[in-house]
Structures are given as C-alpha cells and as structure tokens.
Coordinates of C-alpha atoms in Angstrom, one line a residue:
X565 CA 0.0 0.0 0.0
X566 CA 1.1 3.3 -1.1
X567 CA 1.5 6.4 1.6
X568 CA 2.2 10.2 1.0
X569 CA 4.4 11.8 3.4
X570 CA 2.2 14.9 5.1
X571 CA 3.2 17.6 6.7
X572 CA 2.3 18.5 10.9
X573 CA 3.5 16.5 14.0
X574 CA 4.5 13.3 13.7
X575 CA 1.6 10.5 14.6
X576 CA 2.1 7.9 17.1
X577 CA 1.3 4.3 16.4
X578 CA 0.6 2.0 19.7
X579 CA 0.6 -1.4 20.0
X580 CA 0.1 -3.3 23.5
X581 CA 1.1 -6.8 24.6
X582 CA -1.1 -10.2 24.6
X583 CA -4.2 -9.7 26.2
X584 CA -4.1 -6.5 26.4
X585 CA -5.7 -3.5 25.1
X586 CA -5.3 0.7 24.8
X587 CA -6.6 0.7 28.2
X588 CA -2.8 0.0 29.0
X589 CA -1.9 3.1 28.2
X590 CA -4.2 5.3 30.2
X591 CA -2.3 6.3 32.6
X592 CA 0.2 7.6 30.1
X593 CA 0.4 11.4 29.1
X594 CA 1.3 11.2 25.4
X595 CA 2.9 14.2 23.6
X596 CA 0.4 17.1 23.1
X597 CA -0.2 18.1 19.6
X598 CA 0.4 14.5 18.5
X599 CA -2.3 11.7 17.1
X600 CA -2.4 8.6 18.9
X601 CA -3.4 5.9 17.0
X602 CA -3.8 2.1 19.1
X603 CA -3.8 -0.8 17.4
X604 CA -5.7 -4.0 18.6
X605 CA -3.8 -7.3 18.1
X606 CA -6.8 -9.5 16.2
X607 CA -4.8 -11.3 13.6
X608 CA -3.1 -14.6 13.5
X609 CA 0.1 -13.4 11.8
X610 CA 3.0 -11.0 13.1
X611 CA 3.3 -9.9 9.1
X612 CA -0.1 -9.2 9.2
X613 CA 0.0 -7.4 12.0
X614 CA 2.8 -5.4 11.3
X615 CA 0.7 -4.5 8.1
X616 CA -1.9 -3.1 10.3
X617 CA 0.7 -1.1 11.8
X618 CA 1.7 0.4 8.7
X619 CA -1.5 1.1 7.6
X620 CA -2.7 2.8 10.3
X621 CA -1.4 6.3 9.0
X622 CA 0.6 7.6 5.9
X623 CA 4.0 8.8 5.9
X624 CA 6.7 8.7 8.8
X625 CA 5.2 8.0 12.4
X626 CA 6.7 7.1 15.6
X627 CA 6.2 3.5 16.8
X628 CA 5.4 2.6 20.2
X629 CA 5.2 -1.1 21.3
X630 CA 4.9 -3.2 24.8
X631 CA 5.5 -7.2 24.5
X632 CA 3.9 -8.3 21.6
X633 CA 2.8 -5.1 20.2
X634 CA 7.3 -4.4 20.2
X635 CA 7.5 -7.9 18.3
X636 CA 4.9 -6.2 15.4
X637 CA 7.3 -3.4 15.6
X638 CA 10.1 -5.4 14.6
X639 CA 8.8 -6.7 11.8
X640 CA 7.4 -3.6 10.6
X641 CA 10.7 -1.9 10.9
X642 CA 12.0 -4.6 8.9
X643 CA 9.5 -4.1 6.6
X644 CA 9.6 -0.4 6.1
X645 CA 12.1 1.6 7.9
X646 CA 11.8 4.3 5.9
X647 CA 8.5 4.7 7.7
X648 CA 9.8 4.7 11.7
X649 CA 10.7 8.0 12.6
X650 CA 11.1 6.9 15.9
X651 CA 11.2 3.6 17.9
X652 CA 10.1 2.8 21.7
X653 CA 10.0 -1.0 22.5
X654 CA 9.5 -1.8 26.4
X655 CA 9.4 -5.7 28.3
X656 CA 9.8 -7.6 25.0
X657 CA 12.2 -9.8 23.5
X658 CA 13.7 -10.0 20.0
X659 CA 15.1 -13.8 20.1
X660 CA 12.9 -16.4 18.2
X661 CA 10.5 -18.3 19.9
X662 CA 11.9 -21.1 22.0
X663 CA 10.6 -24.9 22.3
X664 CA 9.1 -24.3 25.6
X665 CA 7.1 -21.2 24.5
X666 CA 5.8 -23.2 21.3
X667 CA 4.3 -25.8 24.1
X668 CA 3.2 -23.0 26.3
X669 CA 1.3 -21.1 23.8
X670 CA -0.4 -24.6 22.3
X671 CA -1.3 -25.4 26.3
X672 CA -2.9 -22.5 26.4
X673 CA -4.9 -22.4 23.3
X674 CA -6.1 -25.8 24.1
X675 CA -7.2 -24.2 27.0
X676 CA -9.4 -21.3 25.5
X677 CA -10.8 -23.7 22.8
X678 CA -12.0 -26.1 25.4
X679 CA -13.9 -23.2 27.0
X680 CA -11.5 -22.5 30.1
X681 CA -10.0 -18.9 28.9
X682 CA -10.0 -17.9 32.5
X683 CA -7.6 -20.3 33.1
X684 CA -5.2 -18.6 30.7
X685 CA -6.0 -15.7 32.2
X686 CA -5.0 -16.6 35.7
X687 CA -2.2 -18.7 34.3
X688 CA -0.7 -15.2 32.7
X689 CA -1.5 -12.5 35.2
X690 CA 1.4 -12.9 37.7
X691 CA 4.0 -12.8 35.0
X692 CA 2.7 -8.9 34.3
X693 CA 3.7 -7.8 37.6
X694 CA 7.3 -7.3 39.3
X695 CA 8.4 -10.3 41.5
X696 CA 5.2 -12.1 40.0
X697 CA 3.1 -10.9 43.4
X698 CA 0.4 -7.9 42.2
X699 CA -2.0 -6.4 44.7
X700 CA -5.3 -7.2 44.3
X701 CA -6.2 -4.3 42.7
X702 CA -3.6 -4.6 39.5
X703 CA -4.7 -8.0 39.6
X704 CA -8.4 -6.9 39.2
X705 CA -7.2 -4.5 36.6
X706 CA -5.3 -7.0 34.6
X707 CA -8.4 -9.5 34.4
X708 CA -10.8 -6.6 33.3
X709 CA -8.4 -6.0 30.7
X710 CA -7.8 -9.3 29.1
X711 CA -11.6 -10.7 29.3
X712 CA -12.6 -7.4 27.3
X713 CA -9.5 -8.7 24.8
X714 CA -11.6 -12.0 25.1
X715 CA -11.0 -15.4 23.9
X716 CA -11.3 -14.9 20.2
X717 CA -8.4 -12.6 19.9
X718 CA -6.4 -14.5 22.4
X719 CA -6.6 -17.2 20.0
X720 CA -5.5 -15.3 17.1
X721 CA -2.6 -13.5 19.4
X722 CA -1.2 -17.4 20.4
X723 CA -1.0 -18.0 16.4
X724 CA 0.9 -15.3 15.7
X725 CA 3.2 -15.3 18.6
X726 CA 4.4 -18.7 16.9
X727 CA 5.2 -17.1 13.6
X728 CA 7.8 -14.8 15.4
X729 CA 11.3 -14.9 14.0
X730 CA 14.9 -13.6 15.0
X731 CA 14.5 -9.5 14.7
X732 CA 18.1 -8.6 15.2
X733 CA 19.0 -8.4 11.6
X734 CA 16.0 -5.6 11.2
X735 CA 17.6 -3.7 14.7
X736 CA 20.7 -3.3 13.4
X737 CA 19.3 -1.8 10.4
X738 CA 17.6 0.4 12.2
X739 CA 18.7 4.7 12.0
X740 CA 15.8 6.4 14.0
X741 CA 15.6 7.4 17.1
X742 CA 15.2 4.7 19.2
X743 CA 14.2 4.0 23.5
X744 CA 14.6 0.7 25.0
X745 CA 12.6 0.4 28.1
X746 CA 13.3 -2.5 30.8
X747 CA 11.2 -3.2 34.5
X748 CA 13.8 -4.6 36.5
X749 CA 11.8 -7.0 38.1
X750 CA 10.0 -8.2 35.0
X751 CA 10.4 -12.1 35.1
X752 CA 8.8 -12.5 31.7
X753 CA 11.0 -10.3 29.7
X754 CA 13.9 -9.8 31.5
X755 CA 16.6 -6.8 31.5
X756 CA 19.3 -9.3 29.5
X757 CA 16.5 -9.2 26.9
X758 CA 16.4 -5.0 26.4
X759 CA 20.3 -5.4 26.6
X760 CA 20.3 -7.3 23.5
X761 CA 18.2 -4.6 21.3
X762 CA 19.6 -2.1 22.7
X763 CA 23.1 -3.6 21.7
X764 CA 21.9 -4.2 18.0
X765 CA 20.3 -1.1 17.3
X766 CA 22.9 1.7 16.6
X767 CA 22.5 4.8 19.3
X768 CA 19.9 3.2 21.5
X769 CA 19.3 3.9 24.8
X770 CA 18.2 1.3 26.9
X771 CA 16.0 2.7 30.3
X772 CA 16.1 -0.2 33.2
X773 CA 12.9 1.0 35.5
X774 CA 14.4 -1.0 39.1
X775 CA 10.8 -1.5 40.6
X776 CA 8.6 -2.3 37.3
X777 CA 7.6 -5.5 36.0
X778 CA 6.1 -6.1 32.6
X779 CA 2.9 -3.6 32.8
X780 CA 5.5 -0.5 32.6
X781 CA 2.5 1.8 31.4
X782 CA 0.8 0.9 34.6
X783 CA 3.8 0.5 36.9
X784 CA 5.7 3.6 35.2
X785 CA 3.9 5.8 33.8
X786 CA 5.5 9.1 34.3
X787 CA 8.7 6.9 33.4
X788 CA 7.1 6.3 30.1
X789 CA 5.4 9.5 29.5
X790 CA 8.9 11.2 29.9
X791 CA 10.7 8.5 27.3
X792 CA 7.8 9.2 25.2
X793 CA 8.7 12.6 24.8
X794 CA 12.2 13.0 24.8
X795 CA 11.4 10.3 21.8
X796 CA 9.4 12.5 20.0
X797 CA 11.1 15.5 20.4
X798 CA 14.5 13.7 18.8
X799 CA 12.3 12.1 15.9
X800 CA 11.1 15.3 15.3
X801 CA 14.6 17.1 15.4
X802 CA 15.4 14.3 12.4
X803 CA 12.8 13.6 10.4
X804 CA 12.8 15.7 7.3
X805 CA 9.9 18.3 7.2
X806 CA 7.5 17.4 4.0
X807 CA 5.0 20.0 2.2
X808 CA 1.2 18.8 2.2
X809 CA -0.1 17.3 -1.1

C-alpha cells in the first residue's frame, strides 16, 4: 500500500502486549499536539499485524510497542524503515521463539478452545507484575483488561506469537531514534533481553525501570510518559519536514 508523506507532528502508532488492550496506556500522558493511534492485536500473523501497523497512518510516524505489540514493531521496521521515525519497544524480546514457548502457547490455546480462557487468564497475570506478586487491585485491573481482549483474539494473538522470528537483523538496520525500556523486576522479559536490542540497534538507549515488572504503562507511567517525549522530540529534530499534497 502506497502512503504520502504529510506535513504537521508526527503521529504515534501504539501497539500493546497479549491480552491487552489501549486501556494499557491510560495512565500515560502522550505528547500534546500528537495523534495517537492504538492498534488491537486480532490477527493470527506478526506480518499481518505489522501490516496493520503500517496502515494505520501515511507517511513517517513514531512507533510505540509493549511485548507483543514491540515484536509487530520489529517486523514492521524490517519491513519499512523508511516509515519509523522513531522507535520505543518496552518488556519484550527480539530472540525467536523457544521450544518451551511453542508448548506454552499450544497449552494455552487448548485451553481457550476447550472453554476455560479464565484459566489462561489466571495462568498469565502474575508474569505482568514485578516479582510475580500484584496487589489485588492490578490484579483486578489485569483481568478486566484481558476478558474485554476475550477469547477470540487470544486465540489469534497465540497463532501469531508462533510465527515470530529472529529481529536482530532488522535492529541493526535500524537509524531512528530509538528508547529501550526495561522493568527490572520483569520475570517474563527480562533486562538481558532489552540489553540485547539495545546492543543491535545503533545509538539506542536502553532505560532499566528498578521497581517495574512487565505492565511498565501501569507500573511507570510518568517513566514512560517522559521516554515518550524525549522520543518524539529527537524524531522530530530528524525527520525531514515534507510540504502537504
């Protein structure tokens, strides 16, 4: 699909992690003057998604991805880097998926299609938080959250988590700006992880958040909301201005 470059601030494109919607970002204060555009996670390919992704606006834009919704990025970087003005990936991982995540993600679709998606919900939530241990309200949060996902795009989010590869050739392609954000207590995605993107893409800086787990908008958001903008503002400062069609 074809895009024209406009002219104005640059959009944001926001993806957010397995089972979990824009409401992740809510306590975040994006850039003023800036569209936000979220993008649910409904199909059962990363290239698809990542097609979403670059669909979602014309011209440059600056990409903004949690978990999953970082793993789209990737592939829409490698896809069109042109496009990425600006890159912010946060408690992800850019490895291919390993033997024990294939038979974790097949587990738990068995589970949803034999009617027990609240079991996958329960089996997920304490990976989300630092040291594994939420309070019962981010708990509450968390389950609100992923049954409004529901089942049918958990399904859909399993399938394309398999269809992951390696992204480290695309990093070190990369030439935007570009924030890696890390929760030091995140047992899912841990800091070793962010060290490795940060590593492959040239002039990145990595951000390790010492009481955060995996949710960083929730646990972090003024963390975020400050990456966020220093991002934009550096995006901005190199993205060629282009005249209105």
């Amino acid at each position: 699909m074809a895009h024209e470059d406009t002219a104005g601030p640059l959009p944001l494109v926001v993806v957010p992690g397995m089972l979990c919607d824009a409401s992740l970002w809510r306590d975040v204060d994006f850039p003023e003057g800036h569209d936000v555009h979220h993008i649910p996670l409904r199909r059962a390919d990363i290239g698809a998604l990542a097609e979403d992704v670059l669909a979602a606006v014309p011209g440059p834009f600056v990409l903004v991805g949690l978990s999953l919704g970082a793993i789209v990025g990737f592939e829409a970087l490698r896809r069109a880097p042109e496009r990425i003005a600006g890159l912010c990936v946060m408690a992800t991982n850019a490895g291919a998926p390993r033997p024990e995540q294939y038979a974790a993600w097949r587990a738990m679709d068995e589970l949803i299609a034999a009617g027990r998606f609240g079991d996958v919900v329960e089996r997920t939530l304490p990976d989300m938080f630092p040291d594994r241990c939420p309070t019962p309200e981010a708990a509450r949060r968390y389950r609100d959250m992923a049954h409004a996902v529901g089942a049918t795009a958990a399904r859909a989010q399993l399938a394309a988590q398999a269809t992951r590869a390696d992204a480290s050739g695309a990093l070190r392609t990369a030439r935007c700006p570009t924030v890696v954000l890390a929760g030091a207590r995140d047992t899912l995605c841990p800091p070793a992880f962010h060290r490795a993107i940060a590593d492959a893409v040239p002039g990145a800086a990595l951000t390790l958040l010492p009481d955060a787990g995996h949710l960083l908008p929730w646990q972090e958001p003024q963390a975020v909301t400050a990456a966020l903008r220093e991002l934009v503002a550096a995006a901005t400062r190199t993205t060629p201005a282009t005249a209105a069609p």
